[in-house]
Amino acid sequence: MGDWRTVTVPLLSSDSKNIFPYTSERKSPTSMSSEVLRLSLPSSKSMHSFFSAFCTEENIEQSISYIDRELTTMGFPSIYAESKGKELDLVSMVNCMNELLVLQHKNLRAQEEIEVQHLKLGSDMDHLQNCYSKLKVQKLQNVISSRATQYNHDMKRKEREYNKLKERLHQLVMNKKDKKLAMEVLNYVGRADGKRGAWRTDKTEARNEEEMYKVLLSDYEQRQKQLLLENSELKKVLQQMKKDIISLLPPQKQKPKERSEDGLVLSDQEEDIGELNKENMWELSCETVREQLTNSIRKQWRMLKNHVEKLDNQVSRGHSGALNEKDVISREDHELETGKLELEIQQCKEMIRTQQQLLQQQLTCDDDTTLLLQDCYLLEERERLQEEWRLFREQKKNFEKERKSFTEAAIRLGLERKAFEEDRGAWLKHQFLTMTADCKSENATTPSAFLRSSDTDLRLVRSSSQQKRPPSVLSTTASPEPCQISQYITQNSVASEKPAADYLPNLWVESDDKEETEECTKTWEDSGLDTLCRNLHMEQLP
Amino acid sequence: MNFSELFKLSGLLGRFSPDGKCLASCVQHRLVVRDASSLQILHLYSCMDQIQYIEWSSDSQFILCAMYKRGIVQVWSLEQSEWYCKIDEGSAGLVASCWSPDGRHILNTTEFHLRITVWSLCTKSVSYIKYPKACQQGVAFTKDGRYMAVAERRDCKDFISIFVCRNWQLLRHFDTETQDLFGIEWAPNGCVLAAWDTCLEYKVLLYSLDGRLLSSYRAYEWPLGIKSIAWSPSSQFLAIGSFDEKVRILNHVTWKKITELEHPAVITSKKTIVYKEVEKSPTLGTERLSFPPTRALASSLFSTQSKYDICQVPVSLHYIKPVADKANPKVGVGMLAFSADNCFLATKNDNIPNAVWIWDIRKLKLAVVLEQLYTIQCFQWDPCQPRLAVCTGSSRVYLWSPAGCVVVKVPGEGDFQIVSLSWHSSGDSMLLLSKDHFCVCYLEREEV
């Protein structure tokens, strides 16, 4: 009904990509190929654009009229309610749509069928081409073989002719024998091995055969020996391998429980293996023993393989998320453990290293040298101790000296103080007396004056000597200098305070003195003379 | 390395004696016997015609000189210089002549291979072997000299006869399943005989000493077949070189192929060492040039030095495309040789004519490729150690050993184009042959 033309929808240039290109390199002779409706199946994404590109709100009427035109040309009833009206006949439109859908389905099916056919034809072509090339090869081979047989036949014919000629020639040559000797020789030479030539008899023939067989036999025997050697070596290697494999595998006791059937067999095998191990391998070369050995090795190898595979699986499972928490330790725990172990290992290693070094030191020397060394160490220690003792004693002595000097100084100080007190008392007396004496009379008994003068002189001398002493005191005692200086200060202070002082100051001075001496001692102690303190500390040392 | 001076030679006929003491060489019709180490002339013999072939007897006492044109064989004695022997085949003609292993019989093959005559130097007896096969290797002796195998052809069928050399008695006679037997060769242990067909049929047959067929091997059917065959010195392997550029190695236990060695034009294996011969330009001081140039200067100008360079894989070798429509094409493995210690196999692929391929037999892998500047003429293994000497028609001799390889130029003026070489039985010296001259090269113990 109507022409079936390819529908080219306007305004849809962008959707031309959606049209499936029907690519066929070869024109398949189907009647529908050129006339098949090339429908475009818009993809779902561009469906919206497809639809909106054609009909927009502005050109509804135009697009409807266009559709109506197309449908009517295709043979469908018009979608307008009346021939001129603008109202759409919904029923007819729905019918048209349905028809179009049915048509679409049909076309799709047809397309599929054609594609399938196309594929089939392609594979058929390939197959045929292969067959063709094979046939060609076969044909050529047949040609060659036929030519070869023909050629061989011809060759044989020619050869026979040639043989005939040779025979003829041979006869002629033999007939035409020269009378002269073909071989001229001065004298015959002896054989290389010195023996004389033997006649040809049956015996010699038999001997030849015998020798030949001897040669062959010796060769075979040699080869067999080599093979036996090789075999025994290989068997040894196999035994070794078997032992290694058995040692690698986990203990067999668990296995029989899991697989009861195989377990029995295994236990039997184990017994056999044990027997085989005991016996002398290179003596046994019969079938059954050989089979047993190879079978047992194969079994062990299979078990080892399974074991390794299991381990692999475990590891892979452990890597991938560790779902099976029971079997597999959690990753963090594992890592912690490994960290701990590594630390431990490091510590142990260091310990081992130090131990090794010590051991080496001890072991690298002989016994004598170690003893000597030990003695040396002792001697060294003793020397050191002695040195320290000496020092200690020296310091002790110094300490004693200082103490003595200090006590002397203290004693002197006391004496001087006494003297000073006496002088002061005398001076005060004198003052008092002079004051009273002035009041009383002027007569001063010369002797008393003399005495007084002498006293004053003495006093003066004393005071001067007093004043002088501190420096002399300073000069004589050496070590506790700050102490002496403080003494000097105290004495000067004492001296300076004396004239203004009264009896009370006397006490104060005394107390002062005492305090100051105490202070002095304190400072003397607290000044922390290193040596003395050290000496004191030294005393405390064991 | 020391080189002797050049001596005249004709027909590439220079042979060391089996005991290594003497060196025989031919100049036209004269036979010169020299001392092997000093090259002093010990004997000088004159033959009746131009000598085509010489051979030492196994005990080094006699030398035979064959003159094919005249059909005469003359035998000379080293012990007694006045001793003479002349064998005249007469109208029967002569195409080949050789000694028997005991050194007292001479086997002459008459023209058209009509028969083989066995002449004895000890007795007056003469033996005939009828219907010998006209092929490349028709007569084969075992290494210990006890047995001789002869290829025969009767009524268009091939046969092999085995004779006992001591008394020339026929031991075994059997037919072979070959189209056209091309050659036979004994294994070094003397117990197995290999027989192979022409190149139109790839077939190798292995017979035991007592004539039983042990095995037969055929690699493929239609393309050209076997070009060369070699037994390993221990008789463990049989190497078969064929026109398809491959070597197939059979083992002596099962007589089945254990490996195929290929000879491609591009070498890609990283474990192969490729030595390439490169020319070094000669260095000359310009102030030395003078006119007319002195002889030494001229020779040094024109003679180029060369050395070996190691090439990085992949290396592509100089390849000649074979001409398809000619007989006996230059394709395939044409030269095969095992080293004396059974560890190496040297091969030459004829369409890569400048290269020598050295295979390590223990690993069955290609160990070394030597690429030369010119076509390989000849190579031979040292009879004592794994050392290969190669010559390419230039005046240089090339030596390879597992320790390395070296190029040595034969000193002397003029062209000395080495086309053949042969080792002394002790491995200490080497005979270098060119068309007109020969030279002896003495090797020091520690070299290469």
XYZ file of C-alpha atoms in Angstrom, chain A residues 4-540:
537
model
C 7.872 2.506 0.936
C 10.434 5.130 0.897
C 13.162 5.926 3.257
C 11.877 8.498 5.620
C 14.117 11.462 5.951
C 12.868 13.562 8.765
C 13.779 17.232 8.527
C 15.360 19.256 11.315
C 17.035 16.193 12.639
C 20.537 16.560 11.336
C 21.912 16.128 14.813
C 20.332 12.754 15.147
C 21.813 11.292 12.039
C 24.382 9.640 14.252
C 21.659 7.664 15.896
C 20.808 5.967 12.673
C 22.456 2.584 12.752
C 24.558 2.225 9.659
C 23.685 -0.966 7.975
C 27.184 -1.925 6.971
C 27.343 -4.718 4.494
C 30.495 -5.008 2.414
C 28.893 -7.505 0.168
C 25.477 -6.937 -1.332
C 23.470 -9.877 -0.122
C 20.847 -10.686 -2.607
C 17.810 -10.251 -0.460
C 14.858 -8.581 -1.948
C 14.299 -6.312 0.909
C 17.749 -4.865 1.272
C 17.317 -1.799 -0.822
C 13.808 -1.171 0.166
C 14.015 -1.790 3.834
C 12.905 1.055 5.867
C 15.827 2.553 7.619
C 14.369 3.494 10.849
C 16.259 5.405 13.358
C 16.037 4.342 16.939
C 16.792 7.394 18.951
C 18.698 6.691 22.112
C 16.917 7.334 25.326
C 19.059 10.319 26.137
C 18.340 12.144 22.985
C 14.742 11.049 22.925
C 13.717 14.207 24.573
C 15.691 16.388 22.237
C 14.510 14.352 19.317
C 10.978 14.975 20.148
C 11.414 18.545 21.113
C 13.466 19.291 18.006
C 10.682 18.349 15.685
C 7.633 19.740 17.397
C 7.794 22.750 19.593
C 5.029 24.788 21.064
C 5.233 27.230 18.224
C 4.826 24.879 15.327
C 2.349 22.384 16.692
C -0.134 22.858 13.927
C 2.485 22.748 11.251
C 3.991 19.582 12.598
C 0.590 17.960 12.980
C -0.324 18.864 9.452
C 3.011 17.550 8.270
C 2.478 14.271 10.100
C -0.997 14.004 8.682
C 0.359 14.504 5.214
C 3.012 11.852 5.661
C 0.599 9.381 7.131
C -1.903 9.876 4.383
C 0.786 9.406 1.762
C 1.763 6.189 3.518
C -1.751 4.992 3.316
C -2.941 5.592 6.812
C -6.219 7.332 7.469
C -6.017 10.977 8.283
C -5.683 11.962 11.893
C -7.921 14.959 11.562
C -11.457 14.498 12.587
C -12.720 16.056 9.419
C -10.830 16.499 6.192
C -10.311 20.210 6.660
C -10.738 20.619 10.355
C -8.071 21.321 12.847
C -9.377 18.960 15.382
C -7.580 15.715 15.720
C -9.331 12.456 15.520
C -7.848 10.781 18.526
C -9.032 7.333 17.589
C -7.489 7.417 14.176
C -4.303 8.904 15.589
C -4.053 6.123 18.116
C -4.690 3.590 15.403
C -1.992 5.145 13.259
C 0.456 4.993 16.117
C -0.334 1.384 16.743
C 0.172 0.582 13.106
C 3.482 2.364 13.146
C 4.590 0.411 16.219
C 3.659 -2.879 14.620
C 5.586 -1.866 11.564
C 8.570 -0.976 13.676
C 8.578 -4.380 15.371
C 8.399 -6.163 12.054
C 11.278 -4.200 10.704
C 13.427 -4.850 13.713
C 12.848 -8.564 13.415
C 13.719 -8.441 9.781
C 16.910 -6.596 10.574
C 17.909 -9.182 13.146
C 17.302 -12.015 10.768
C 19.401 -10.349 8.140
C 22.233 -9.786 10.554
C 22.204 -13.429 11.566
C 22.239 -14.474 7.989
C 25.075 -12.124 7.339
C 27.163 -13.658 10.114
C 26.438 -17.140 8.895
C 27.478 -16.246 5.425
C 30.683 -14.700 6.707
C 31.691 -17.808 8.619
C 30.782 -19.971 5.678
C 33.031 -17.900 3.490
C 35.931 -18.305 5.873
C 35.410 -21.993 6.077
C 35.236 -22.306 2.351
C 38.377 -20.299 1.913
C 40.238 -22.548 4.315
C 38.980 -25.604 2.580
C 39.935 -24.136 -0.718
C 43.493 -23.443 0.366
C 43.801 -26.900 1.890
C 42.471 -28.442 -1.261
C 44.933 -26.433 -3.245
C 47.785 -27.713 -1.107
C 46.569 -31.243 -1.440
C 46.246 -30.863 -5.123
C 49.764 -29.561 -5.394
C 50.987 -32.392 -3.243
C 49.231 -34.878 -5.441
C 50.808 -33.256 -8.449
C 54.227 -33.473 -6.844
C 53.801 -37.066 -5.813
C 52.631 -38.089 -9.246
C 55.542 -36.296 -10.829
C 57.894 -37.863 -8.319
C 56.690 -41.367 -9.065
C 56.965 -40.711 -12.767
C 60.420 -39.336 -12.258
C 61.499 -42.295 -10.155
C 60.197 -44.650 -12.765
C 62.116 -42.845 -15.451
C 65.225 -42.774 -13.312
C 64.990 -46.492 -12.750
C 64.672 -47.098 -16.429
C 67.698 -44.969 -17.155
C 69.610 -46.643 -14.380
C 68.919 -50.058 -15.787
C 70.220 -48.902 -19.112
C 73.245 -47.499 -17.463
C 73.853 -50.718 -15.579
C 73.716 -52.636 -18.804
C 76.297 -50.325 -20.291
C 78.467 -50.700 -17.237
C 78.253 -54.437 -17.407
C 79.233 -54.344 -21.047
C 82.106 -52.042 -20.292
C 83.195 -54.186 -17.412
C 83.277 -57.237 -19.584
C 85.297 -55.404 -22.181
C 87.695 -54.069 -19.607
C 88.180 -57.422 -17.978
C 88.728 -59.057 -21.365
C 91.149 -56.440 -22.431
C 93.371 -57.172 -19.499
C 96.906 -55.983 -19.822
C 99.410 -58.734 -19.747
C 101.695 -56.773 -17.561
C 101.134 -56.879 -13.906
C 98.766 -54.255 -12.753
C 100.840 -53.800 -9.661
C 104.546 -53.314 -9.606
C 106.194 -53.398 -6.301
C 109.769 -53.690 -5.254
C 109.045 -56.068 -2.451
C 106.076 -57.010 -0.498
C 105.728 -55.345 2.801
C 105.025 -57.144 6.003
C 101.680 -56.716 7.642
C 101.277 -53.959 10.081
C 100.580 -56.284 12.960
C 103.354 -58.647 11.989
C 101.141 -61.689 11.557
C 100.779 -63.679 8.411
C 97.624 -63.641 6.355
C 95.107 -66.339 7.075
C 93.215 -68.500 4.650
C 89.564 -67.976 4.251
C 87.762 -70.855 5.829
C 84.559 -71.520 7.600
C 86.399 -71.236 10.837
C 87.390 -67.737 10.008
C 83.835 -66.942 9.136
C 82.644 -68.247 12.448
C 85.340 -66.330 14.213
C 84.301 -63.179 12.402
C 80.747 -63.623 13.543
C 81.883 -64.260 17.064
C 84.018 -61.176 17.116
C 81.283 -59.072 15.713
C 78.859 -60.207 18.387
C 81.482 -59.648 21.042
C 81.900 -56.090 19.872
C 78.186 -55.505 19.915
C 77.753 -57.092 23.312
C 80.509 -55.092 24.902
C 78.955 -51.930 23.555
C 75.549 -52.867 24.949
C 77.041 -53.812 28.288
C 78.797 -50.493 28.529
C 75.622 -48.653 27.736
C 73.675 -50.669 30.245
C 76.217 -49.873 32.929
C 75.888 -46.203 32.203
C 72.125 -46.428 32.313
C 72.219 -48.325 35.604
C 74.440 -45.680 37.101
C 72.141 -42.949 35.915
C 69.135 -44.812 37.234
C 70.604 -45.333 40.669
C 71.564 -41.670 40.898
C 68.081 -40.609 39.888
C 66.540 -43.004 42.379
C 68.703 -41.560 45.119
C 67.617 -38.095 44.158
C 63.980 -39.168 44.177
C 64.356 -40.717 47.608
C 65.916 -37.543 48.884
C 63.135 -35.480 47.389
C 60.546 -37.719 48.915
C 62.091 -37.330 52.354
C 62.207 -33.589 51.944
C 58.598 -33.436 50.839
C 57.482 -35.581 53.765
C 59.366 -33.334 56.141
C 57.797 -30.244 54.635
C 54.249 -31.489 54.980
C 52.329 -31.073 58.221
C 52.165 -34.209 60.378
C 50.235 -37.000 58.788
C 48.275 -37.918 61.920
C 45.601 -35.345 61.304
C 44.959 -36.384 57.770
C 43.670 -39.921 58.351
C 40.974 -38.522 60.594
C 39.693 -36.192 57.926
C 39.785 -38.584 55.062
C 39.279 -42.021 56.338
C 39.517 -43.774 53.013
C 42.686 -42.143 51.893
C 44.034 -42.421 55.373
C 44.207 -46.139 55.213
C 45.890 -46.042 51.893
C 48.271 -43.421 53.165
C 49.211 -45.441 56.172
C 49.899 -48.404 53.946
C 51.975 -46.205 51.717
C 53.863 -44.946 54.711
C 54.732 -48.452 55.706
C 55.848 -49.273 52.228
C 57.861 -46.134 52.075
C 59.516 -47.086 55.279
C 60.344 -50.462 53.876
C 61.670 -48.975 50.708
C 63.853 -46.615 52.624
C 65.396 -49.441 54.490
C 66.170 -51.642 51.552
C 69.058 -51.169 49.224
C 67.652 -49.166 46.400
C 70.018 -49.984 43.628
C 69.475 -53.638 43.928
C 65.784 -53.334 43.241
C 64.843 -52.457 39.749
C 61.714 -54.485 39.209
C 58.488 -52.966 37.974
C 56.555 -52.975 41.217
C 59.275 -51.271 43.221
C 59.745 -48.651 40.552
C 56.049 -48.019 40.385
C 55.783 -47.781 44.128
C 58.513 -45.226 44.305
C 57.108 -43.038 41.556
C 53.575 -43.351 42.883
C 54.578 -42.444 46.380
C 56.496 -39.444 45.150
C 53.561 -38.331 43.062
C 51.254 -38.647 46.033
C 53.546 -36.743 48.340
C 54.001 -34.051 45.759
C 50.254 -33.740 45.326
C 49.807 -33.400 49.053
C 52.477 -30.780 49.194
C 50.824 -28.920 46.376
C 47.472 -29.010 48.140
C 49.103 -27.820 51.298
C 50.770 -24.928 49.548
C 47.541 -24.043 47.793
C 45.725 -24.030 51.106
C 48.319 -21.732 52.566
C 48.027 -19.491 49.562
C 44.275 -19.317 49.985
C 44.651 -18.520 53.630
C 47.035 -15.744 52.863
C 44.816 -14.337 50.137
C 41.812 -14.510 52.406
C 43.774 -12.798 55.097
C 44.726 -10.028 52.704
C 41.193 -9.451 51.464
C 39.357 -7.972 54.431
C 39.747 -10.933 56.781
C 36.099 -11.852 56.989
C 36.811 -15.003 58.875
C 37.873 -13.512 62.152
C 38.130 -16.803 63.921
C 40.708 -18.337 61.738
C 42.620 -15.286 60.913
C 44.129 -12.887 63.363
C 43.016 -9.304 62.858
C 45.399 -7.186 60.945
C 46.190 -4.729 63.666
C 46.900 -7.448 66.159
C 49.045 -9.123 63.613
C 50.936 -5.972 62.930
C 51.365 -5.250 66.603
C 52.639 -8.720 67.140
C 55.047 -8.427 64.292
C 56.253 -5.076 65.581
C 56.804 -6.509 68.998
C 58.560 -9.500 67.600
C 60.760 -7.326 65.476
C 61.727 -5.243 68.499
C 62.446 -8.375 70.397
C 64.499 -9.674 67.597
C 66.498 -6.484 67.419
C 67.141 -6.510 71.117
C 68.144 -10.099 71.052
C 70.407 -9.434 68.132
C 72.122 -6.615 69.933
C 72.497 -8.708 72.999
C 73.912 -11.498 70.949
C 76.281 -9.119 69.294
C 77.584 -7.772 72.559
C 77.816 -11.257 73.937
C 79.684 -12.309 70.865
C 82.093 -9.493 71.200
C 82.751 -10.293 74.817
C 83.073 -13.922 74.019
C 85.435 -13.132 71.210
C 87.536 -11.019 73.462
C 87.718 -13.835 75.860
C 88.146 -16.537 73.311
C 90.497 -14.827 70.901
C 93.251 -14.895 73.500
C 94.827 -17.994 74.875
C 94.350 -19.060 78.410
C 97.689 -17.641 79.425
C 97.021 -14.344 77.875
C 93.610 -14.196 79.486
C 95.147 -14.859 82.838
C 97.781 -12.293 82.168
C 95.157 -9.889 81.057
C 93.160 -10.588 84.152
C 96.226 -10.028 86.214
C 96.862 -6.872 84.334
C 93.392 -5.683 85.031
C 93.839 -6.437 88.720
C 97.146 -4.701 88.820
C 95.719 -1.747 87.087
C 92.931 -1.550 89.535
C 95.270 -1.921 92.422
C 97.484 0.798 91.109
C 94.538 3.046 90.718
C 93.348 2.322 94.192
C 96.768 2.965 95.573
C 96.931 6.209 93.759
C 93.644 7.204 95.220
C 94.723 6.164 98.644
C 97.775 8.277 98.295
C 95.786 11.232 97.281
C 93.391 10.635 100.071
C 96.158 10.450 102.548
C 97.729 13.613 101.276
C 94.499 15.389 101.496
C 93.966 13.995 104.913
C 97.308 15.371 105.909
C 96.479 18.702 104.481
C 93.232 18.653 106.254
C 95.008 17.869 109.472
C 97.478 20.650 108.871
C 94.772 23.096 108.263
C 92.963 21.959 111.259
C 96.070 22.390 113.335
C 96.761 25.760 111.943
C 93.211 26.688 112.543
C 93.329 25.506 116.099
C 96.617 27.341 116.569
C 95.097 30.356 115.071
C 92.139 29.975 117.304
C 94.385 29.531 120.295
C 96.398 32.506 119.308
C 93.313 34.429 118.818
C 92.181 33.502 122.269
C 95.548 34.429 123.695
C 95.564 37.660 121.875
C 92.141 38.411 123.017
C 93.184 37.721 126.553
C 96.147 39.920 126.142
C 93.983 42.486 124.490
C 91.495 42.303 127.349
C 94.287 42.645 129.796
C 95.636 45.568 127.943
C 92.312 47.164 127.765
C 91.696 46.581 131.383
C 95.090 47.972 132.149
C 94.521 50.918 129.903
C 91.186 51.629 131.431
C 92.692 51.293 134.847
C 95.431 53.548 133.752
C 92.990 55.998 132.366
C 90.958 55.866 135.442
C 94.022 56.093 137.533
C 95.446 58.929 135.516
C 92.254 60.716 135.796
C 92.180 60.210 139.483
C 95.868 60.789 139.708
C 95.555 64.077 137.971
C 93.007 64.964 140.394
C 95.085 63.906 143.345
C 98.602 64.926 142.737
C 101.065 65.368 140.097
C 103.652 63.334 141.718
C 104.089 60.234 139.807
C 106.476 57.921 141.333
C 109.089 57.330 138.886
C 109.061 53.824 139.578
C 105.380 53.734 139.089
C 105.814 56.146 136.271
C 108.569 54.120 135.066
C 106.366 51.187 135.632
C 103.535 52.931 134.050
C 105.652 54.130 131.281
C 107.024 50.809 131.057
C 103.554 49.560 131.252
C 102.443 52.001 128.694
C 105.390 51.205 126.707
C 104.599 47.663 127.168
C 101.034 48.380 126.365
C 102.015 50.469 123.458
C 104.320 47.820 122.420
C 101.615 45.348 122.950
C 99.082 47.379 121.085
C 101.484 48.039 118.378
C 102.427 44.471 118.417
C 98.742 43.718 118.539
C 98.213 45.847 115.602
C 101.109 44.368 114.006
C 100.112 40.838 114.720
C 97.210 40.493 112.543
C 99.385 41.082 109.564
C 101.989 38.790 111.012
C 99.293 36.389 111.827
C 98.214 36.765 108.284
C 101.651 36.149 106.993
C 102.372 33.027 108.949
C 99.283 31.032 108.303
C 98.747 30.336 104.687
C 95.962 28.024 103.775
C 92.685 29.160 105.203
C 93.026 32.619 103.814
C 89.472 33.760 103.894
C 89.422 32.606 107.443
C 92.422 34.692 108.314
C 91.110 37.627 106.484
C 87.928 37.354 108.397
C 89.955 37.092 111.557
C 91.795 40.195 110.603
C 88.582 41.919 109.910
C 87.145 40.823 113.160
C 90.245 41.883 115.001
C 90.315 45.202 113.311
C 86.733 45.629 114.007
C 87.498 44.656 117.491
C 90.324 47.127 117.496
C 88.243 49.878 115.996
C 85.424 49.311 118.304
C 87.573 49.153 121.319
C 88.081 52.810 122.120
C 84.456 53.606 121.871
C 83.475 50.482 123.503
C 82.584 50.091 127.072
C 82.502 47.070 129.217
C 79.362 46.122 127.544
C 80.921 46.350 124.192
C 83.585 44.215 125.672
C 81.085 41.537 126.114
C 79.532 42.380 122.847
C 82.850 42.329 121.326
C 83.578 39.099 122.906
C 80.357 37.704 121.885
C 80.948 39.305 118.618
C 84.268 37.704 118.507
C 82.794 34.467 119.401
C 80.103 34.886 116.885
C 82.468 36.057 114.329
C 84.853 33.306 115.035
C 81.987 31.029 114.849
C 80.966 32.746 111.713
C 84.470 32.489 110.610
C 84.484 28.837 111.227
C 81.153 28.662 109.620
C 82.356 30.517 106.610
C 85.426 28.495 106.741
C 83.307 25.496 106.660
C 80.754 26.840 104.276
C 83.183 28.394 101.890
C 83.375 24.893 100.665
C 87.041 24.650 100.213
C 87.014 22.065 97.578
C 90.016 20.221 98.700
C 89.051 19.995 102.276
C 85.520 19.141 101.521
C 86.708 16.645 99.087
C 89.002 15.275 101.668
C 86.126 15.072 104.011
C 84.177 13.317 101.330
C 87.106 11.157 100.713
C 87.032 10.129 104.263
C 83.557 8.984 103.745
